[in-house]
XYZ file of C-alpha atoms in Angstrom:
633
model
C 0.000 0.000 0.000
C 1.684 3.335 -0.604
C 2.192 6.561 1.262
C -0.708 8.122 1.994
C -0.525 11.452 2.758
C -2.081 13.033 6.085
C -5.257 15.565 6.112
C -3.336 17.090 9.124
C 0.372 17.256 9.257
C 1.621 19.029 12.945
C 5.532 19.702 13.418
C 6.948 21.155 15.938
C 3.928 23.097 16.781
C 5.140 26.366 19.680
C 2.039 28.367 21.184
C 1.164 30.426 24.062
C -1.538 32.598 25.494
C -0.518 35.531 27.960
C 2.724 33.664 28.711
C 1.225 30.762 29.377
C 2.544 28.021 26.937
C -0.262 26.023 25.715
C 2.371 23.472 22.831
C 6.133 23.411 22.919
C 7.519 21.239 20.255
C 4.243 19.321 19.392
C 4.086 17.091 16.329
C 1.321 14.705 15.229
C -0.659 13.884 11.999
C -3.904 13.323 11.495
C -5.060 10.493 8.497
C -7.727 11.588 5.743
C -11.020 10.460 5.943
C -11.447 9.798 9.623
C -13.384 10.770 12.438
C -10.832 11.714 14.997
C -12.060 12.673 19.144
C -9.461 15.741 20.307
C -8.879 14.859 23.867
C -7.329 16.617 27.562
C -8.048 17.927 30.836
C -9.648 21.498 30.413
C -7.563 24.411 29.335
C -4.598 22.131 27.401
C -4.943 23.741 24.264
C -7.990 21.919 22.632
C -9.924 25.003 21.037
C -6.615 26.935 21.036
C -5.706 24.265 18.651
C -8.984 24.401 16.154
C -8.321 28.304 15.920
C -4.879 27.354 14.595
C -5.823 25.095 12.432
C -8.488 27.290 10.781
C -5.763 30.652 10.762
C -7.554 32.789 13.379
C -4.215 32.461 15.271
C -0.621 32.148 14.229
C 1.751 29.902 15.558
C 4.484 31.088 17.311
C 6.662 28.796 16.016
C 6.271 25.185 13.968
C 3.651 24.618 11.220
C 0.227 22.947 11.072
C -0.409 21.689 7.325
C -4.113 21.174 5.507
C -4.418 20.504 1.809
C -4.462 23.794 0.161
C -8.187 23.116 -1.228
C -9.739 21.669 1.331
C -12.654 23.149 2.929
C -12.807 23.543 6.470
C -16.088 23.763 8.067
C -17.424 24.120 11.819
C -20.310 25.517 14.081
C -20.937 29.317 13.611
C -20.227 31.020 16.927
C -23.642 33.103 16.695
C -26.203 31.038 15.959
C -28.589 32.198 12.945
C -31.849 34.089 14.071
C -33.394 35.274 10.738
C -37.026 35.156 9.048
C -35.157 31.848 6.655
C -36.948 29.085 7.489
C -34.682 26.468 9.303
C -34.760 24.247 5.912
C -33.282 27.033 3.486
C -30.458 28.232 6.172
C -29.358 24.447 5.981
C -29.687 24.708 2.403
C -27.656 27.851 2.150
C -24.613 26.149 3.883
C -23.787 24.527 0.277
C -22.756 27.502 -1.545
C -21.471 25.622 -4.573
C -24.976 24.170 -4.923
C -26.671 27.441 -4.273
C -23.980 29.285 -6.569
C -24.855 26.853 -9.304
C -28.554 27.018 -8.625
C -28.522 30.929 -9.328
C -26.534 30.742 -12.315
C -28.660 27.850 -13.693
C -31.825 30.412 -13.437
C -29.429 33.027 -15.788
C -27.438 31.420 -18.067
C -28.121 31.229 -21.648
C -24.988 29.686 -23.152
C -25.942 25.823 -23.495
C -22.502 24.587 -23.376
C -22.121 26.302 -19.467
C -25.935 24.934 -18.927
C -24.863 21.625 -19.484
C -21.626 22.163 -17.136
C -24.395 23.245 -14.688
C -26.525 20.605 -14.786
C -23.724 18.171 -15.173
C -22.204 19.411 -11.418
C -25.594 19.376 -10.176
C -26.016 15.738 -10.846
C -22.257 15.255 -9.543
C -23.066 16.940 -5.978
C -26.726 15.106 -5.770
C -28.321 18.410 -5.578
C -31.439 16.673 -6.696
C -31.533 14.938 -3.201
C -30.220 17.973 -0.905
C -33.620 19.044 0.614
C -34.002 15.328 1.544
C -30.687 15.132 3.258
C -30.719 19.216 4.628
C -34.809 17.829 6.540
C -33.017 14.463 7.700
C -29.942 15.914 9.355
C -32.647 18.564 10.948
C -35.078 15.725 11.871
C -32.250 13.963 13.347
C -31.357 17.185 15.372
C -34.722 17.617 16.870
C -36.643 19.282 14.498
C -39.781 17.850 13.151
C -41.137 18.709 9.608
C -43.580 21.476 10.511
C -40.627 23.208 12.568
C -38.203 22.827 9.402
C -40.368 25.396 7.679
C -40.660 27.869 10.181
C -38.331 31.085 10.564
C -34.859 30.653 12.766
C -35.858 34.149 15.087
C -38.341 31.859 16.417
C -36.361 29.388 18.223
C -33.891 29.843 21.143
C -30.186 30.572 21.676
C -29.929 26.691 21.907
C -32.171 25.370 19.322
C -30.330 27.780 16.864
C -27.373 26.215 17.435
C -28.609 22.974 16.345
C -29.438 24.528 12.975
C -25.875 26.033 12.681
C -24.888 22.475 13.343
C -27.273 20.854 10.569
C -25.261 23.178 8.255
C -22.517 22.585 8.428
C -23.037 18.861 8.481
C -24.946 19.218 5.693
C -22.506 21.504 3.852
C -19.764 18.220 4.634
C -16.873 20.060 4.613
C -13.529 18.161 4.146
C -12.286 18.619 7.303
C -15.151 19.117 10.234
C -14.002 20.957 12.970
C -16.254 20.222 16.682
C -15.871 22.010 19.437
C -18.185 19.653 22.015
C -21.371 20.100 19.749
C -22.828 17.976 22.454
C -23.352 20.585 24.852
C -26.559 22.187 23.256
C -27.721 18.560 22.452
C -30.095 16.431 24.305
C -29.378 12.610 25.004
C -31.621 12.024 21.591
C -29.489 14.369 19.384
C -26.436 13.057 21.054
C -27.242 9.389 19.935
C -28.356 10.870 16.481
C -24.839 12.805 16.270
C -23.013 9.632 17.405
C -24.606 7.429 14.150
C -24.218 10.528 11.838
C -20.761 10.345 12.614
C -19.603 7.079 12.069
C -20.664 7.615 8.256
C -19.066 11.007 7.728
C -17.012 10.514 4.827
C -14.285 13.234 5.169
C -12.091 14.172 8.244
C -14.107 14.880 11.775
C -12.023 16.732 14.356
C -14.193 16.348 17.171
C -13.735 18.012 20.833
C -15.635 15.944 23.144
C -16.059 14.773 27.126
C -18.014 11.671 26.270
C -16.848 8.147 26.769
C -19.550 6.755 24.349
C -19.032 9.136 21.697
C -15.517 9.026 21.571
C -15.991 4.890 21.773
C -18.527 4.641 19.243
C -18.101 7.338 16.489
C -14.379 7.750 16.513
C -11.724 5.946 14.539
C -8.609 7.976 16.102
C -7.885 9.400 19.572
C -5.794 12.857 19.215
C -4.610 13.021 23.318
C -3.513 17.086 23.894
C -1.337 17.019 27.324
C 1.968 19.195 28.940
C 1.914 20.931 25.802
C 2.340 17.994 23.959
C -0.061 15.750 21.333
C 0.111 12.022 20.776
C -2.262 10.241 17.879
C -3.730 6.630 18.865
C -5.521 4.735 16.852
C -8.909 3.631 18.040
C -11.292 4.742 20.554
C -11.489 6.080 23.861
C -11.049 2.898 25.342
C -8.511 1.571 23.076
C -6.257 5.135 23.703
C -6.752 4.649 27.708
C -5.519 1.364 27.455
C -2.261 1.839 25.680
C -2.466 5.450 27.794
C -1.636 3.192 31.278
C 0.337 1.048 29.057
C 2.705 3.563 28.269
C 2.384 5.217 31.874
C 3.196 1.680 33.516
C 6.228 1.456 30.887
C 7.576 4.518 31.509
C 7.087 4.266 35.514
C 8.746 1.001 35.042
C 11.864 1.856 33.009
C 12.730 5.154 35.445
C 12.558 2.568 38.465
C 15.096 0.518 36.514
C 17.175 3.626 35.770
C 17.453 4.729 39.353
C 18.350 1.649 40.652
C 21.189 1.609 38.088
C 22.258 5.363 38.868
C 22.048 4.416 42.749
C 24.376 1.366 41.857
C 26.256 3.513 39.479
C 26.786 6.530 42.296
C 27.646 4.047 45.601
C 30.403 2.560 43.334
C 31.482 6.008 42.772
C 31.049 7.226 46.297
C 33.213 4.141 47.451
C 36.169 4.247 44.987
C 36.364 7.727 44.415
C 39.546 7.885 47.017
C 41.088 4.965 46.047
C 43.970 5.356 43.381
C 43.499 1.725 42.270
C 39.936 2.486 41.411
C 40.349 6.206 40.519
C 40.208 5.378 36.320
C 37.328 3.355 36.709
C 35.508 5.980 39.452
C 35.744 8.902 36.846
C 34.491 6.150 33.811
C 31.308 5.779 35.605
C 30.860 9.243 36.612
C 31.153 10.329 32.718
C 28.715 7.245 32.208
C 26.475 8.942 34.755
C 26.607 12.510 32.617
C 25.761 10.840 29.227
C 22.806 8.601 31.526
C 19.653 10.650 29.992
C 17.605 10.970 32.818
C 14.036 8.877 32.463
C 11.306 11.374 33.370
C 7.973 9.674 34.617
C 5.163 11.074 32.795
C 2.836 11.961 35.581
C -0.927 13.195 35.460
C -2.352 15.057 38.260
C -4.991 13.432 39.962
C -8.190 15.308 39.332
C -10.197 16.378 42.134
C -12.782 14.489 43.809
C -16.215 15.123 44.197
C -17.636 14.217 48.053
C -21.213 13.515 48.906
C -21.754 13.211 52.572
C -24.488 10.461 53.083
C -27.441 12.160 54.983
C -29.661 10.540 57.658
C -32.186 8.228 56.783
C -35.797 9.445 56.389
C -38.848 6.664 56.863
C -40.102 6.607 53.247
C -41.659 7.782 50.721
C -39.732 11.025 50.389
C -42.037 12.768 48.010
C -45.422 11.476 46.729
C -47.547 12.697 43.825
C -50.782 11.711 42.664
C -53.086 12.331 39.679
C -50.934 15.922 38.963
C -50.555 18.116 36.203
C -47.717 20.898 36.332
C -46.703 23.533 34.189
C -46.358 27.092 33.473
C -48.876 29.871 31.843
C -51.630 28.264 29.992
C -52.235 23.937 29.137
C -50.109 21.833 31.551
C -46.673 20.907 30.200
C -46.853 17.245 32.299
C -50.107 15.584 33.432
C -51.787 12.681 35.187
C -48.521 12.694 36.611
C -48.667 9.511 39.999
C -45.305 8.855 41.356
C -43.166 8.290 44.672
C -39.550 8.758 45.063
C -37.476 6.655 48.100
C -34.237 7.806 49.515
C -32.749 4.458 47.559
C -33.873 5.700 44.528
C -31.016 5.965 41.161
C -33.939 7.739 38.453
C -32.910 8.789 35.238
C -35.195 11.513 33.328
C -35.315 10.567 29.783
C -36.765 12.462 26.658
C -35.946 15.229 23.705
C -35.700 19.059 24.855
C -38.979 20.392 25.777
C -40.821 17.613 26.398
C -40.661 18.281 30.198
C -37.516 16.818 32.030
C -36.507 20.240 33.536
C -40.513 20.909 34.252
C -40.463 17.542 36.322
C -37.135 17.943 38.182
C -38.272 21.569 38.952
C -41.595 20.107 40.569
C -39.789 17.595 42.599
C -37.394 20.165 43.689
C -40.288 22.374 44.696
C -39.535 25.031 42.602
C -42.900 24.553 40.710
C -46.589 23.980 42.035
C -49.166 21.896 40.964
C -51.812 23.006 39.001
C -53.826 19.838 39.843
C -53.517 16.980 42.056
C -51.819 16.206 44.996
C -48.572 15.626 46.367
C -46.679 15.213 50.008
C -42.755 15.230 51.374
C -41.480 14.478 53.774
C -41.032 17.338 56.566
C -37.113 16.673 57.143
C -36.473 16.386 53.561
C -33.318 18.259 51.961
C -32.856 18.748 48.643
C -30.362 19.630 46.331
C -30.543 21.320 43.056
C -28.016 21.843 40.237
C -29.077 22.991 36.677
C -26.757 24.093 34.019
C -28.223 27.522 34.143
C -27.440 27.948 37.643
C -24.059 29.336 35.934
C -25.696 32.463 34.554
C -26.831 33.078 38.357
C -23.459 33.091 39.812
C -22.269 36.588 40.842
C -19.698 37.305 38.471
C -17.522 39.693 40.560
C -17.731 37.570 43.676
C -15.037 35.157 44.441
C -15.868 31.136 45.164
C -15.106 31.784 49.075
C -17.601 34.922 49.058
C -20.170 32.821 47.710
C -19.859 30.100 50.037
C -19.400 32.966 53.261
C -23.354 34.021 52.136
C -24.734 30.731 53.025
C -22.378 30.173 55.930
C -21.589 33.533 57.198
C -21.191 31.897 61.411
C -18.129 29.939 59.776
C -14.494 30.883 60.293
C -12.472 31.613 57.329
C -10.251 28.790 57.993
C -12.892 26.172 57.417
C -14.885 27.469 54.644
C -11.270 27.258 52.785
C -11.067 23.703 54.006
C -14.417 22.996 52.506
C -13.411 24.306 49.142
C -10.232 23.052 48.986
C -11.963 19.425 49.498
C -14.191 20.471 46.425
C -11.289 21.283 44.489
C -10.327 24.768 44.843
C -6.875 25.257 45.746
C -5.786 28.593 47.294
C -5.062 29.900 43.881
C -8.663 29.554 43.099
C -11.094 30.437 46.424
C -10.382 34.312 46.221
C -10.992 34.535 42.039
C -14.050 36.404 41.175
C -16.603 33.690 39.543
C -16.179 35.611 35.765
C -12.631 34.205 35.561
C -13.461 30.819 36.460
C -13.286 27.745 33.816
C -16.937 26.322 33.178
C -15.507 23.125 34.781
C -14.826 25.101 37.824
C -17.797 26.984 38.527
C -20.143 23.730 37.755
C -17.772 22.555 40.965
C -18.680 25.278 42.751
C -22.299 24.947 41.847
C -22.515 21.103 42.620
C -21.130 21.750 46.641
C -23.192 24.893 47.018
C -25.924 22.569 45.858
C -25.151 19.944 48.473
C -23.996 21.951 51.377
C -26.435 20.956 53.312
C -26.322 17.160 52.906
C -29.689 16.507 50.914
C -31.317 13.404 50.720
C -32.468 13.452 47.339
C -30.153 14.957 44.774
C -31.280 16.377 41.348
C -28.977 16.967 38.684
C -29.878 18.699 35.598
C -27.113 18.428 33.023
C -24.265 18.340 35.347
C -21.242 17.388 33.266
C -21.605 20.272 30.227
C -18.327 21.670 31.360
C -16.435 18.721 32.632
C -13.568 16.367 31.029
C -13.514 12.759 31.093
C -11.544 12.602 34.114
C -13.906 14.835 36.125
C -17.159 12.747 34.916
C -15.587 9.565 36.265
C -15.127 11.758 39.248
C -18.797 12.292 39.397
C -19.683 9.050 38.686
C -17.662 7.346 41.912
C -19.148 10.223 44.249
C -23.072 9.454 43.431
C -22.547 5.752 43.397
C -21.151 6.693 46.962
C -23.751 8.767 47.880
C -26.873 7.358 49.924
C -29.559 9.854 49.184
C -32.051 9.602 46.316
C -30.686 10.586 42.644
C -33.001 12.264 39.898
C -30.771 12.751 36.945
C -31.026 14.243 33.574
C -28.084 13.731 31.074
C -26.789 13.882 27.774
C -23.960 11.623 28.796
C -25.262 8.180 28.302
C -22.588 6.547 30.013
C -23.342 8.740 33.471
C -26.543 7.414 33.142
C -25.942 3.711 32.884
C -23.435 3.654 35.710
C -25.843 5.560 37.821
C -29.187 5.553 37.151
C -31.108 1.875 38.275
C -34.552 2.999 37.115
C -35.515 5.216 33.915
C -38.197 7.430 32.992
C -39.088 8.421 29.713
C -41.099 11.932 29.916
C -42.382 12.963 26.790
C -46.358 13.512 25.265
C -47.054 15.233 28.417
C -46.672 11.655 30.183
C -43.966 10.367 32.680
C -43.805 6.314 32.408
C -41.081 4.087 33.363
C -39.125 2.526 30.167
C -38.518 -0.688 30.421
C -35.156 -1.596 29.339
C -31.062 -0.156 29.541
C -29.604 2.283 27.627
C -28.712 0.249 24.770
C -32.452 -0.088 24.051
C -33.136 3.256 23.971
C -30.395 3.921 21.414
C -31.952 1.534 19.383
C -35.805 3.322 19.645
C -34.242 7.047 19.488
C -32.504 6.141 15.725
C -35.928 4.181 14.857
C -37.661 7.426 16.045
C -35.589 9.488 14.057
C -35.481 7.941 11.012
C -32.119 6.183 11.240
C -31.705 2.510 11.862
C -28.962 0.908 13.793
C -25.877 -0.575 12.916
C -27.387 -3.796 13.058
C -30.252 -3.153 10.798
C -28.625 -1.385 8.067
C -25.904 -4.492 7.901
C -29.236 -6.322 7.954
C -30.974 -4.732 4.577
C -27.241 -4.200 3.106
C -26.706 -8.149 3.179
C -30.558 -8.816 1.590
C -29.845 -6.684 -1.146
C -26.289 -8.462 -1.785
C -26.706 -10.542 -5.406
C -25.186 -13.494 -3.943
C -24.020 -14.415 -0.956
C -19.759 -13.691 0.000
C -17.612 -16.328 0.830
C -17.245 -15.878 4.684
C -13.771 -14.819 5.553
C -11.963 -14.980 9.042
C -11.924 -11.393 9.588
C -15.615 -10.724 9.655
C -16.461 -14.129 11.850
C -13.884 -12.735 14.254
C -15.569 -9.315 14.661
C -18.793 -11.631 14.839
C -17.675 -13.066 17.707
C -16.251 -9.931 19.015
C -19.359 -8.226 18.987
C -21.366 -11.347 20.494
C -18.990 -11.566 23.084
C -19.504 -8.016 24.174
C -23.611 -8.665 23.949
C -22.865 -11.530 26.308
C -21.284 -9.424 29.081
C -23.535 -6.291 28.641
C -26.584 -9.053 29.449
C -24.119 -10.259 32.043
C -23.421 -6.700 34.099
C -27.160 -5.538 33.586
C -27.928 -8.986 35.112
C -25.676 -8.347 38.244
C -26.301 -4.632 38.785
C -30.444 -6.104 39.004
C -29.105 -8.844 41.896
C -27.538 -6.313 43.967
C -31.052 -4.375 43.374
C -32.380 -7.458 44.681
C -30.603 -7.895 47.515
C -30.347 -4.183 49.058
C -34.070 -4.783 48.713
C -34.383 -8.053 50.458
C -31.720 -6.775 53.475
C -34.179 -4.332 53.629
C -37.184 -5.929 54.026
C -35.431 -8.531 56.451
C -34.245 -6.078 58.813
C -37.426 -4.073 58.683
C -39.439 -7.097 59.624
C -36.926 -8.412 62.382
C -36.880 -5.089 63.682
C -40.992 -4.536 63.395
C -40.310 -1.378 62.478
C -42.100 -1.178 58.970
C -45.998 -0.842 58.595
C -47.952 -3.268 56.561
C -48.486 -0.495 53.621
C -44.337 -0.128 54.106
C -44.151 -3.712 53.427
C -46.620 -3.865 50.987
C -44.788 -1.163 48.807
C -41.468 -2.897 49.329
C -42.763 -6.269 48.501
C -43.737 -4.408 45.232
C -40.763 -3.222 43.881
C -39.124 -6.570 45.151
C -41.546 -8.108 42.457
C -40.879 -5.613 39.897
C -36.996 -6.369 40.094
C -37.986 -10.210 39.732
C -39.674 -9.191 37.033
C -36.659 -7.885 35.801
C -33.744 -10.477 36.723
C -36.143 -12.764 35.261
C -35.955 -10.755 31.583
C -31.854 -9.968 32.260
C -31.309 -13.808 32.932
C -33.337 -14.574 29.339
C -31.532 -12.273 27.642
C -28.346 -13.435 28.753
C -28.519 -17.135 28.105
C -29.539 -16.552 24.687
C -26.561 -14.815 24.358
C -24.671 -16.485 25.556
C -26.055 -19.277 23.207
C -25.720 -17.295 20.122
C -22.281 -17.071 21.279
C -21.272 -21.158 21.709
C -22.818 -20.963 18.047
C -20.567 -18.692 16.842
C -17.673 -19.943 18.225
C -18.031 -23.110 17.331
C -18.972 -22.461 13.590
């Protein structure tokens, strides 16, 4: 196979900002026609490098190297808000097509009308209204809201439009700066599939694990001014990540020991005039010894939950409800309880009512029919992404936490932030100069100061990196209050959330099923089928059957192999259900400290999980079957 030649070529790539230096000496290259995640902890140089790459900064030294004609594309930084119609600013993005289209509605000479046409054909401009409404769909909108004027949507639903164009316009290299962030779980699922077919080069900035597992082909890791290219996925670049760490640990322990061996010989024979030649060889040796420096990642911070005090359950009850704002109710015949033991996930698009329902069981909203009850001890805490906006911008992290605990000494409210993360370089900076990472810190232990027993998080991890979510992650598994969470970030979700609740047609049920199965139902929903299915219609439309060859049996395998233990952990994660519930019950009865309509609830849900290890344990035999099948074939 010969040389191809790289969509990205980096050498020796020298930036900083203010003095602080962002790449010294980085080199990496980036292959054509791949989808490629752009990786680091916050403030390495991620977007510094996307403005470098487009020319809206110069280097200071080194060179970063595109194809002369390619197009680079990414998301507008204002979002468009004119009387177009959502459709035709999609459209728009292609200016080739809509150049072409104009001068097919003037020309006159026949031989440049038949150049027209011919390009036309080339570029499929026959199909682009088809493609410009599916990438839209895909992103949310339906077809009545494709035809209706961009002033009439939000900040955030305009900036799904100004990402339909450009994906629509399919630039040769895509530049994304976490498009995620103004997505919902649905678009993010939709964005993931889109991906995976782009044909051209994807540059992609992103926080989440799934994304970065499933959609990219090439992991581009930013880190002490450095950049190193993997091939794979997330997973695949944090495995040969430790790797390498171990490695290098590994081969400066064996260094030392010979420098320590090196030096005592040294230190022994110096004096000696029978040994003096040989002392000064292994000095020199120890001047031409290039020292081994350990690469070494500081440990992000954690995140710390106290567990509050039990409360007799339920913690909040709600029957036969409707809630909303000004005018028809946004959610009704709404019946539900919540227990402190509780893991609920809030699934559904934008605007079908997630942040309406986490707002009522915070409190912050009041029925407008129905009934409902709480508990009188009950504690909650609240974080929403918007809570950023709210922050005072000119007061620092320690004056905000001084207003809600003004009888505490100075001492200890900097011990409490410096447990949350906020070193002494950080507690005294007004909240406008903090990262979006740190003030969604500051945020999430404002939010649980006082040690809530139900938690609701409402898009917590916009502003954090990898590192930070898994951070999250550890700290509400640890936590022993009630969870109601709402997330883009599928992986959160499955790692924390036990129960899910799809809201959405002004109805809150319970979905029955993981996360896996509602991938599957959001691409059905939105008009794209699943891996699965389009390998599915792609074989039946195959002439004749292929030979079978090792290299797709093996992936076969792979992939039924990973079924297997995805039936296997969902099956586990139920028997622990089962058995918190069952220690409960036990010690509640030994005890005689639960009421009959306490065991009578308990003894439901005990039935409901049956329900479910009884489904998990299906599924996972007959993978496991399909499996011994395959293997054996």
């Amino acid at each position: 196979m010969g040389y191809i030649a790289p969509m990205i070529s980096i050498k020796n790539l020298n930036f900083s900002i203010g003095g602080k230096p962002l790449f010294t000496g980085a080199s990496a290259s980036v292959p054509p026609k791949t989808t490629v995640g752009v990786i680091g902890r916050n403030g390495c140089g991620k977007s510094t490098l996307f403005k470098l790459i487009r020319g809206e900064l110069t280097p200071d030294g080194g060179e970063i190297e595109v194809p002369r004609q390619a197009r680079i594309g990414g998301v507008a930084q204002e979002a468009p808000a004119s009387d177009i119609s959502l459709l035709d600013t999609v459209l728009a993005a292609d200016t080739e097509r809509a150049d072409l289209l104009a001068r097919a509605e003037t020309e006159t000479d026949p031989t440049q009308i038949a150049e027209i046409q011919t390009r036309l054909a080339d570029i499929e401009a026959h199909s682009a209204e088809a493609r410009a409404s599916s990438i839209l769909q895909g992103l949310g909108f339906d077809k009545v809201a494709q035809r209706r004027a961009c002033s009439e949507f939000s900040g955030g639903w305009r900036m799904r439009v100004a990402l339909a164009a450009v994906l629509f316009s399919a630039p040769d290299l895509l530049l994304l700066d976490e498009p995620t962030n103004y997505l919902d779980l649905e678009g993010t699922v939709w964005l993931e599939n889109f991906l995976t077919r782009y044909p051209h080069t994807c540059l992609i900035i992103s926080h989440d694990r799934d994304l970065l597992n499933r959609s990219v082909k090439g992991v581009l890791h930013c880190y002490d001014g450095q950049m190193t290219y993997y091939t794979g996925g997330y997973d695949a670049f944090d495995a040969a990540r430790r790797a390498k760490l171990e490695q290098q640990v590994a081969l400066k322990r064996k260094q030392d020991l010979q420098r320590a061996h090196i030096q005592s010989f040294v230190d022994r024979f110096r004096a000696q005039a029978t040994k003096a030649r040989q002392a000064q060889s292994r000095i020199k040796m120890l001047e031409r010894m290039q020292p081994i420096t350990a690469i070494s990642e500081n440990a992000v911070a954690e995140f710390s939950f106290k567990t509050p005090e039990d409360l007799p359950p339920p913690l909040i009850t709600v029957s036969d409800a409707a809630v909303g704002y000004d005018g028809p109710p946004v959610l009704s015949k709404l019946s539900f309880r919540i227990d402190q033991d509780d893991r609920i996930a809030l699934l559904g698009a934008n605007g079908e009512g997630k942040s309406t329902l986490s707002k009522l069981i915070a409190g912050k909203l009041p029925l407008m029919e129905g009934t409902s009850a709480r508990s009188k001890k009950l504690r909650i805490g609240y974080f929403a992404q918007h809570q950023l906006d709210e922050l005072r911008p000119e007061e620092s992290a320690l004056q905000h936490l001084t207003a809600l605990r003004p009888e505490e000494t100075p001492a200890k409210l900097r011990a409490r932030l410096g447990a949350a993360g906020f070193g002494a370089d950080l507690v005294d900076l007004p909240a406008k100069r903090l990262s979006g990472g740190q003030k969604a810190r500051l945020l999430m232990m404002l939010a649980t100061l006082d040690v809530p027993h139900l938690l609701i998080l409402d898009e917590p991890t916009n502003h954090l990196d990898i590192e930070s979510r898994d951070a999250l992650m550890h700290a509400l598994n640890d936590y022993g209050g009630a969870i109601i969470l709402v997330s883009h970030d599928p992986h959160l979700v499955e790692a924390v959330a036990d129960r899910l609740w799809l809201v959405g047609e002004g109805r809150v049920r319970n979905f029955d099923g993981d996360m896996s199965d509602y991938r599957q139902l959001l691409l059905g929903q939105r008009g794209v089928p699943d891996r699965a299915t389009r390998d599915k219609k792609a074989a039946a439309k195959a002439e004749k059957p292929k030979p079978k060859s090792a290299a797709p049996a093996q992936r076969s395998v792979a992939n039924l192999r990973a079924d297997a233990k995805k039936c296997e952990d969902r099956l586990d994660k139920l028997n622990r259900m089962l058995k918190t519930i069952d220690d409960k019950l036990g010690d509640g009865l030994q005890k005689g400290m639960m009421s009959a309509t306490e065991v009578e609830r308990i003894s439901m849900k005990r039935a409901e999980v049956v329900q479910a290890v009884e489904r998990a344990e299906s599924l996972w035999m007959a993978a496991l079957e399909k499996l011994e099948a395959a293997e054996a074939a």
